[in-house]
Short mmCIF file of C-alpha atoms in Angstrom, two decimals:
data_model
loop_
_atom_site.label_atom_id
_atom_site.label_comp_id
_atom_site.label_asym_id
_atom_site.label_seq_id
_atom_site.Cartn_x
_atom_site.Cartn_y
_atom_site.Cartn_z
CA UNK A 21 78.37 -27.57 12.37
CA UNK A 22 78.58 -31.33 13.12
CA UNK A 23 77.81 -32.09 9.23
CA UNK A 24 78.13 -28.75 6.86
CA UNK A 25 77.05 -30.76 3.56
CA UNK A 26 73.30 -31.65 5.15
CA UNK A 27 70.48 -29.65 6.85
CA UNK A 28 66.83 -30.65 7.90
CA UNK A 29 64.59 -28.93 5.61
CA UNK A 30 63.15 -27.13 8.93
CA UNK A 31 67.08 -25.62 9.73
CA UNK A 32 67.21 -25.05 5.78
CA UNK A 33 64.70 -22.46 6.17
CA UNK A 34 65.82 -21.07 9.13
CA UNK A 35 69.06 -20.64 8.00
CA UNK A 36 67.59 -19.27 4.86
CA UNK A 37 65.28 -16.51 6.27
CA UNK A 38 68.19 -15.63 8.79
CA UNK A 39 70.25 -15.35 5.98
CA UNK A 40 68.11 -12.99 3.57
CA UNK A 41 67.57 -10.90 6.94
CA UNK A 42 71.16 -10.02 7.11
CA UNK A 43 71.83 -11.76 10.51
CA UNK A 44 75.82 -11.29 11.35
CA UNK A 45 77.30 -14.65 12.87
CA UNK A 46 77.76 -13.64 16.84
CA UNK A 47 80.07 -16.69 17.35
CA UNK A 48 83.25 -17.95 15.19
CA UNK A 49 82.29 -21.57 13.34
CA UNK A 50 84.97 -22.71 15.31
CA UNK A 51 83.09 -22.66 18.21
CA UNK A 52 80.09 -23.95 17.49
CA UNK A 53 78.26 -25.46 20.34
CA UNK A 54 76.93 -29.28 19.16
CA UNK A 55 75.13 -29.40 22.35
CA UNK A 56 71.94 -27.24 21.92
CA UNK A 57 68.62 -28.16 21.12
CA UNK A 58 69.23 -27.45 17.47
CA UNK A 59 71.86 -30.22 17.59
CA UNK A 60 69.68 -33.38 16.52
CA UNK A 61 68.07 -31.01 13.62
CA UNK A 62 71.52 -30.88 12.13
CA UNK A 63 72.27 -34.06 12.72
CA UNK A 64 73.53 -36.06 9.00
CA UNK A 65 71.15 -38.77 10.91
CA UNK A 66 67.90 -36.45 10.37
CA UNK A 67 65.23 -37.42 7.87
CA UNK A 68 64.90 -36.25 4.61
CA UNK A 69 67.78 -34.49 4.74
CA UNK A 70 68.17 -31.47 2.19
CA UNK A 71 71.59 -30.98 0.88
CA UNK A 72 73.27 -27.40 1.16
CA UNK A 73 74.51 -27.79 -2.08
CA UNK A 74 71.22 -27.47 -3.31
CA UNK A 75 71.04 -23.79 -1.40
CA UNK A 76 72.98 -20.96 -3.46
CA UNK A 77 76.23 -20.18 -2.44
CA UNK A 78 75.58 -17.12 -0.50
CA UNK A 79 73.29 -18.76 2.03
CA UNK A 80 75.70 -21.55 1.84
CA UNK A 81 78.35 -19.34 2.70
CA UNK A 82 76.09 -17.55 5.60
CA UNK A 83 74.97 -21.26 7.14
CA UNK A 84 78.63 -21.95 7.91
CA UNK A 85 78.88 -19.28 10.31
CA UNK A 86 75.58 -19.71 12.59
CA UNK A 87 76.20 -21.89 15.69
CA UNK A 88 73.73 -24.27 16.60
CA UNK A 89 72.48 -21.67 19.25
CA UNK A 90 71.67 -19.33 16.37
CA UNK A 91 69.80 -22.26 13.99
CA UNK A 92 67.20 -23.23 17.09
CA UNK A 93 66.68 -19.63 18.01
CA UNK A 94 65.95 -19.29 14.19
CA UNK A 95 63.47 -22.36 14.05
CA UNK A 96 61.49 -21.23 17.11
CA UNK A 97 61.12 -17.83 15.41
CA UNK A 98 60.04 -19.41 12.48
CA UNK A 99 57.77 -21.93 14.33
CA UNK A 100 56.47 -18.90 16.37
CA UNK A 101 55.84 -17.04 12.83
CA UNK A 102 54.07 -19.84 11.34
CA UNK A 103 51.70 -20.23 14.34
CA UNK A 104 50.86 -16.28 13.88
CA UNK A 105 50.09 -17.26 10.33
CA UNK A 106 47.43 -19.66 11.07
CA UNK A 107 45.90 -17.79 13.43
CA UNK A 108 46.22 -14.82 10.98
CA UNK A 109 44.52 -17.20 8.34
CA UNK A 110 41.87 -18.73 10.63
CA UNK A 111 40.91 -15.16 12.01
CA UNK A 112 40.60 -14.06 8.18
CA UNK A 113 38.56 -16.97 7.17
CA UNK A 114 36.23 -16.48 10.56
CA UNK A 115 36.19 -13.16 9.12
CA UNK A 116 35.39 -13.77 5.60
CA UNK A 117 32.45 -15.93 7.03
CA UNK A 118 31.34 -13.52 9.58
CA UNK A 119 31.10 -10.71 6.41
CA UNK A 120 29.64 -13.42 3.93
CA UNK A 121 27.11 -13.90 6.71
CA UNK A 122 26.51 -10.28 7.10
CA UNK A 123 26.27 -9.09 2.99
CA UNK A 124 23.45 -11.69 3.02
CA UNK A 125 21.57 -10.53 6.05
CA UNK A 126 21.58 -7.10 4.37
CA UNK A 127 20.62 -7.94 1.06
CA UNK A 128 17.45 -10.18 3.04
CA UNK A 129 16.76 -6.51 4.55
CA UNK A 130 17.59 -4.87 1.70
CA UNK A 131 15.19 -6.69 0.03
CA UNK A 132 12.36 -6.15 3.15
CA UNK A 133 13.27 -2.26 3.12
CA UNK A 134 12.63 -1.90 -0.88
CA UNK A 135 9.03 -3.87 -0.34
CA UNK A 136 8.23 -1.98 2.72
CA UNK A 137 8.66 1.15 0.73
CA UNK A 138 6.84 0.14 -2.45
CA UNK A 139 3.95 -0.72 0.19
CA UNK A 140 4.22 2.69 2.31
CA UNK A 141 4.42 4.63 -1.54
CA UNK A 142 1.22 2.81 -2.11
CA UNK A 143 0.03 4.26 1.51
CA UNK A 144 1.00 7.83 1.48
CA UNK A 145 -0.63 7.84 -1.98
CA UNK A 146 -4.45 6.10 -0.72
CA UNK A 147 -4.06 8.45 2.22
CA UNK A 148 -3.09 11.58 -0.18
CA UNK A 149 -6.41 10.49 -2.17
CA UNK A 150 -8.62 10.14 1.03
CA UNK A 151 -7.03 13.33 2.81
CA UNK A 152 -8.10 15.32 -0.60
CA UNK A 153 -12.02 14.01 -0.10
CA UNK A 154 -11.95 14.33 3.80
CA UNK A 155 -10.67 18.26 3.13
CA UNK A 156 -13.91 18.46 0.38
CA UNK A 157 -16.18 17.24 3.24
CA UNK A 158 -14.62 19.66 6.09
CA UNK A 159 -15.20 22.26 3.83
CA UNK A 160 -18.92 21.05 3.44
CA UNK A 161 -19.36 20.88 7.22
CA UNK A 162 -17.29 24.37 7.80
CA UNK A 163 -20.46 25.77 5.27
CA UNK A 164 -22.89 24.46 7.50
CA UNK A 165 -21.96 25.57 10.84
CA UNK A 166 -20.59 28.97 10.15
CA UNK A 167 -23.23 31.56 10.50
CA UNK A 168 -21.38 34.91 9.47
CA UNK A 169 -23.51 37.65 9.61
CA UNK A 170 -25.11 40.00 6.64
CA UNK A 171 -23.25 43.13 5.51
CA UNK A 172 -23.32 45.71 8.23
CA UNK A 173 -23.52 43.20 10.95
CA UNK A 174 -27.40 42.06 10.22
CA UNK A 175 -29.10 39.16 10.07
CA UNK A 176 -27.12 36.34 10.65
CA UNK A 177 -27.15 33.81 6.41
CA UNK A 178 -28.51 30.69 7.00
CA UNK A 179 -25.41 27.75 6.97
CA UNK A 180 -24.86 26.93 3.34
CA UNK A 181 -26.51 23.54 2.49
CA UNK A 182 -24.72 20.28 2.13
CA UNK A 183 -24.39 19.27 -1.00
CA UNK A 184 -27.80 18.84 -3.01
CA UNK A 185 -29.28 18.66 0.44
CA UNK A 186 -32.25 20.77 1.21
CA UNK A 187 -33.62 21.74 5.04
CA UNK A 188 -36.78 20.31 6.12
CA UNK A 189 -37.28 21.59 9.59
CA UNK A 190 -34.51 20.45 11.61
CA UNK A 191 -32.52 17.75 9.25
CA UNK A 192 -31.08 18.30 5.73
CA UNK A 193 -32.90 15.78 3.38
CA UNK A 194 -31.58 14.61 -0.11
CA UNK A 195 -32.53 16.58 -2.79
CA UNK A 196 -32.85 13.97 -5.37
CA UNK A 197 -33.05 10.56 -5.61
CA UNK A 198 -29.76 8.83 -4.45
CA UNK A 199 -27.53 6.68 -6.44
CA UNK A 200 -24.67 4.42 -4.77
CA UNK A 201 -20.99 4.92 -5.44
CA UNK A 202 -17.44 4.23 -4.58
CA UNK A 203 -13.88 4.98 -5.66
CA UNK A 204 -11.70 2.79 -7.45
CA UNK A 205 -8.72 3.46 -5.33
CA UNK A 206 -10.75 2.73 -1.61
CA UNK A 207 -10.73 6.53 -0.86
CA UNK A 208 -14.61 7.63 1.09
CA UNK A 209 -16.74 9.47 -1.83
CA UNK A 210 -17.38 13.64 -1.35
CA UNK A 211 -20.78 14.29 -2.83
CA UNK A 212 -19.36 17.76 -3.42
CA UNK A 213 -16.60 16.66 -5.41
CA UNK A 214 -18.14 13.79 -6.98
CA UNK A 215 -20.78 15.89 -8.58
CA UNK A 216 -18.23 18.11 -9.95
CA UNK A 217 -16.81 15.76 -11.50
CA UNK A 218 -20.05 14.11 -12.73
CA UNK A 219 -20.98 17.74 -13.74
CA UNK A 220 -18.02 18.51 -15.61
CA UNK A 221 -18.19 15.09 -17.36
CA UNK A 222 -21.70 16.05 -18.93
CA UNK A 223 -19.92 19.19 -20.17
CA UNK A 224 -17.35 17.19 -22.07
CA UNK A 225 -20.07 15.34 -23.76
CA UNK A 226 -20.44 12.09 -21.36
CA UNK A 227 -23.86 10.58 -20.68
CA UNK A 228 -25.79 9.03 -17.63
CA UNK A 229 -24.70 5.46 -19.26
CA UNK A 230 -21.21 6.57 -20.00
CA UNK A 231 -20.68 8.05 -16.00
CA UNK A 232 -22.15 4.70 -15.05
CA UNK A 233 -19.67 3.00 -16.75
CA UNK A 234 -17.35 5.11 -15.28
CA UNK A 235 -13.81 3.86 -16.19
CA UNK A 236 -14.87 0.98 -18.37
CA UNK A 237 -17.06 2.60 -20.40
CA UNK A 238 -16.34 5.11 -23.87
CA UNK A 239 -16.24 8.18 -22.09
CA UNK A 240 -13.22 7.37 -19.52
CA UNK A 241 -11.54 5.10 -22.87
CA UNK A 242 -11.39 8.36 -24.80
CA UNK A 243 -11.04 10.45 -21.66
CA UNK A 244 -8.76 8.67 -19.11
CA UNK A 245 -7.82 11.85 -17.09
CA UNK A 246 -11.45 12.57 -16.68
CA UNK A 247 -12.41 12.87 -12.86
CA UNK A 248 -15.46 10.57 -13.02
CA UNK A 249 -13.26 8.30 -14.37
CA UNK A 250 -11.92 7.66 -10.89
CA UNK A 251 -15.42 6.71 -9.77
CA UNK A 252 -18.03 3.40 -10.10
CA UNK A 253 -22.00 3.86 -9.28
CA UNK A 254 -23.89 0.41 -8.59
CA UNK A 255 -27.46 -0.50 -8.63
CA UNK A 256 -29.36 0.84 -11.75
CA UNK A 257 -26.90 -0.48 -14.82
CA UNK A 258 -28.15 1.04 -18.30
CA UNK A 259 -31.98 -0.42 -19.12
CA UNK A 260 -32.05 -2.52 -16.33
CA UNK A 261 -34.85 -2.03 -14.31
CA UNK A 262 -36.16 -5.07 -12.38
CA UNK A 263 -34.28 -6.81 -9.00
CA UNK A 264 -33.81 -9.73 -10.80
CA UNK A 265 -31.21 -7.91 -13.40
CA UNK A 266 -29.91 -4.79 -12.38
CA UNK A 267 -28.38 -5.91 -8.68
CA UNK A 268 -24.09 -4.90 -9.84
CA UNK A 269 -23.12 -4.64 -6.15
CA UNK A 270 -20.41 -6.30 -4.98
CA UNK A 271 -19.68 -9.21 -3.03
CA UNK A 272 -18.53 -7.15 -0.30
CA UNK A 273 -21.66 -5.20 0.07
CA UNK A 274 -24.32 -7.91 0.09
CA UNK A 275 -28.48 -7.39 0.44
CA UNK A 276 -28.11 -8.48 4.38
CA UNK A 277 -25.71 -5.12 4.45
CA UNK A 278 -22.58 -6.70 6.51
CA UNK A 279 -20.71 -5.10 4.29
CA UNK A 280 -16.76 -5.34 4.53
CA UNK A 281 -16.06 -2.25 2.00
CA UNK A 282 -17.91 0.97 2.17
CA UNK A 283 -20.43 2.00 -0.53
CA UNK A 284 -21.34 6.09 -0.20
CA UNK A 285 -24.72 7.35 -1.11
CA UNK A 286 -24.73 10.64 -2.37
CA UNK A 287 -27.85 13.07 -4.28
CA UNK A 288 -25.96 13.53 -7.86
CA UNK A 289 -27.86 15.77 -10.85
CA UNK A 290 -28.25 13.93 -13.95
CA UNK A 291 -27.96 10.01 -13.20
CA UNK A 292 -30.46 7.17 -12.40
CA UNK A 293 -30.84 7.01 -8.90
CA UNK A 294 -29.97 3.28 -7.53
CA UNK A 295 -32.31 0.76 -7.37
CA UNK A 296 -32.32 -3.01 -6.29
CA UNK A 297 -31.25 -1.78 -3.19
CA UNK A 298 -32.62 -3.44 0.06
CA UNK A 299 -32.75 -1.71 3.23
CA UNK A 300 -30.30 -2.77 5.36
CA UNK A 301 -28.00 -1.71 1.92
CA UNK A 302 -29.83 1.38 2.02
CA UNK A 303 -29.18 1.90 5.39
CA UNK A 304 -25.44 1.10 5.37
CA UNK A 305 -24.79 3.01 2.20
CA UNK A 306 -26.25 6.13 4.35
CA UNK A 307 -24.16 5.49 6.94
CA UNK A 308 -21.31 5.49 5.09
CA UNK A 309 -21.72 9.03 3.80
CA UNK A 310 -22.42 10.14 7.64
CA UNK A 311 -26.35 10.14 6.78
CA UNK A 312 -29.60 8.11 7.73
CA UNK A 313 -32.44 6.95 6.29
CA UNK A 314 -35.21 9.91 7.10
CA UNK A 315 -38.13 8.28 9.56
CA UNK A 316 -41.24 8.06 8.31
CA UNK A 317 -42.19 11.18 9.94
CA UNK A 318 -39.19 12.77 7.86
CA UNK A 319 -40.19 11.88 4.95
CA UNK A 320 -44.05 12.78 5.49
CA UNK A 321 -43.26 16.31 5.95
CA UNK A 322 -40.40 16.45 3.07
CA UNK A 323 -43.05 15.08 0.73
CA UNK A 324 -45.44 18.00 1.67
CA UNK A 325 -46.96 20.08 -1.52
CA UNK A 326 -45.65 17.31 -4.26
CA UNK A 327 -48.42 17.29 -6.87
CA UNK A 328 -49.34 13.68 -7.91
CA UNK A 329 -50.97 13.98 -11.23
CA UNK A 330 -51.93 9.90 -11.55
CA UNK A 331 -51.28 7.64 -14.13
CA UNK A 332 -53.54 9.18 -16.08
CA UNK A 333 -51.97 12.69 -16.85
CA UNK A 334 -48.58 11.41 -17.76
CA UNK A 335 -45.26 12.25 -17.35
CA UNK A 336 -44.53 15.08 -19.37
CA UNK A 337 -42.44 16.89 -16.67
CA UNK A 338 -44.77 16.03 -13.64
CA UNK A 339 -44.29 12.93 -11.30
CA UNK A 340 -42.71 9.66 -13.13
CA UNK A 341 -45.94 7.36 -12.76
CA UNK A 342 -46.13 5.58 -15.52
CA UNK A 343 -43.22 4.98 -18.11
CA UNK A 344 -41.76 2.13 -17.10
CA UNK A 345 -38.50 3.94 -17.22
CA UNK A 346 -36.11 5.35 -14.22
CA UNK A 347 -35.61 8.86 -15.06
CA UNK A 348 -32.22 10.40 -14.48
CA UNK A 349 -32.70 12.80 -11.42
CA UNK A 350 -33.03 16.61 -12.10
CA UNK A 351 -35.82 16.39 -14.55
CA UNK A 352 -39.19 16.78 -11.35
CA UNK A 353 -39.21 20.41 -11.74
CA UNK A 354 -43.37 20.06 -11.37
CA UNK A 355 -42.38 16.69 -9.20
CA UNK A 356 -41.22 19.08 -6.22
CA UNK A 357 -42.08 19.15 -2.44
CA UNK A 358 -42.76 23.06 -0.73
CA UNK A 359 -39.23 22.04 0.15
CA UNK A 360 -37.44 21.81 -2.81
CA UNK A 361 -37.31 17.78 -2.59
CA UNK A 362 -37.36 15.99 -5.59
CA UNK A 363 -39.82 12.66 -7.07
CA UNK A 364 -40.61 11.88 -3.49
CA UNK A 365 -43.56 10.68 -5.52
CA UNK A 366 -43.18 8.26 -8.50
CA UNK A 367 -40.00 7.19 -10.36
CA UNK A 368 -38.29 4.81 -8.25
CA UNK A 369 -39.60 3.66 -4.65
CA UNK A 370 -37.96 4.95 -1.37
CA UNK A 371 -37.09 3.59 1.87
CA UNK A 372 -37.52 4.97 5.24
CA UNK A 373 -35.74 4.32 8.73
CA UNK A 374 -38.93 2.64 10.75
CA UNK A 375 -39.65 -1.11 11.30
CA UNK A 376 -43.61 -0.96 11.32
CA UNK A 377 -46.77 -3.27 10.52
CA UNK A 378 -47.32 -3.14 6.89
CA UNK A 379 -50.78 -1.69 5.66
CA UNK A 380 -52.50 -3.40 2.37
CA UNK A 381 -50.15 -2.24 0.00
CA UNK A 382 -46.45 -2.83 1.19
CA UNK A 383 -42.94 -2.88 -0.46
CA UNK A 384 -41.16 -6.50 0.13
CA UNK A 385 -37.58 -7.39 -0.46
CA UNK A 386 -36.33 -4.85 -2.38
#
């Protein structure tokens, strides 16, 4: 070397990692070479020059034997090795970005996915619900248009009736007066099953007031798992009687009957049939249960044999003239059509389908 006691810090840890990798000199230090490239980074002129005393003796010992050939080989290598490491570090930070970026584009989706779900639980479950009631109504239609035949291959039955539905001619009417109801969960309303329920509610002990109540009144508090509990009728609230007070409907179902939810109107035993109902509410609420209102005609010849006693005679089991008092439906056994129809005369007043030039007496508004 030109100056043994001084090295650039640069050719100090050359040397140094040359050193600790067991490099064997290839050239006596006798014949070092001072003209290489490495020959101004050993030069005692360089700055900041580190003093090989301050190096321990055994690399001290090794430095004396590498030519100048070997130090700038040693530098570039290092120099080389170096630039690998910053690329090795920026490619790790580009990394650590990259996956930074990713964990939170997965925890955004993680976070869609687990609301998604909650909403397609909340689904499956409305669809479970409605898929239960459409299966009650198939199996009300199935009754109607089979037609097996009597034992032995007979007479072909007559198709079962719909529920509390009664044939007048061609056309099943309602057998009793018809009350208005929904479900809390949005599900369409079953007649069938929702006079089960309303059936098997009176056998725990309910009452027409208590059913109308339906979840929020004492019945449903004291029996939550009850099946009427899952239902809500409209239109004849306990001792209400006039338009002015006993209109419960709800917004979405207003008296012009552009209704955005669906009300059902079914012919349940044992409740008030609904009142404060106008006719295009009538009409949609008929609709909704796959129904219409009967035409007058309809209704003329389902009305046929009813005996109307007058004011006069009473009520005492014959048509509801003059109480003052809705009567829960199921109580007109001498309030009956030849049919089997129900206080087509009395009790509460009825619609029917046609538009038509009202006569003296006339029903208005609702």
């Amino acid at each position: 070397m030109n100056n043994p006691r001084t090295l650039s810090a640069m050719a100090c840890v050359a040397a140094l990692m040359t050193a600790c990798a067991g490099a064997e000199p290839s050239t006596p230090a006798s014949s070092v070479d001072s003209s290489g490239p490495a020959a101004a980074l050993t030069d005692s002129s360089a700055a900041s020059p580190l003093h090989v005393r301050e190096l321990p003796a055994q690399t001290h010992a090794k430095l004396q034997h590498l030519s100048n050939h070997q130090q700038g080989a040693a530098i570039q290598d290092l120099l080389n090795h170096i630039d690998r490491l910053h690329a090795d570090q920026a490619a790790q930070a580009a990394d650590g970005a990259a996956l930074a970026r990713d964990t939170q584009r997965i925890g955004l989706q993680v976070v869609e996915l687990q609301a998604l779900v909650a909403a397609q639980a909340q689904v499956i479950a409305k669809q479970g619900s409605a898929i239960e009631q459409l299966q009650g109504k198939l199996a009300e239609l199935a009754a109607v248009v089979a037609a097996p035949t009597g034992p032995g291959g007979g007479t072909p039955k007559p198709p079962a009736a719909p529920t509390n539905m009664v044939a007048v001619g061609d056309v099943w009417v309602d057998k009793y007066e018809t009350s208005l109801w929904t479900r809390f969960d949005g599900a369409p309303v079953a007649c069938g099953a929702l006079q089960a329920a309303v059936s098997a509610a009176f056998a725990a002990g309910a009452t027409p007031d208590s059913i109308y109540l339906g979840a929020d009144g004492p019945f449903c508090k004291t029996t939550p798992g009850a099946a009427i509990c899952a239902y809500r009728q409209y239109g004849s609230p306990p001792g209400k009687f006039d338009d002015i007070t006993c209109g419960d409907y709800p917004g979405t179902f207003p008296p012009s009957g552009y209704a955005t939810d669906l009300v059902y109107a079914c012919p349940i035993e044992g409740v008030r049939p609904s009142v404060c109902t106008t006719w295009f509410q009538a009409a949609a609420a008929c609709a909704a249960s796959g129904k219409h209102l009967t035409t007058n005609a309809e209704w003329q010849a389902a009305v046929s044999g009813t005996y109307d006693p007058g004011p006069a005679l009473g009520n005492n089991g014959d048509c509801n003239m003059s109480s003052g008092k809705v009567r829960v439906t199921g109580q007109a056994s001498k309030c009956t059509s030849v049919f089997g129809v129900e206080d087509m005369i009395g009790n509460v007043d009825e619609w029917v389908g046609d538009w038509m030039v009202s006569g003296q007496a006339s029903m208005t508004g609702k």
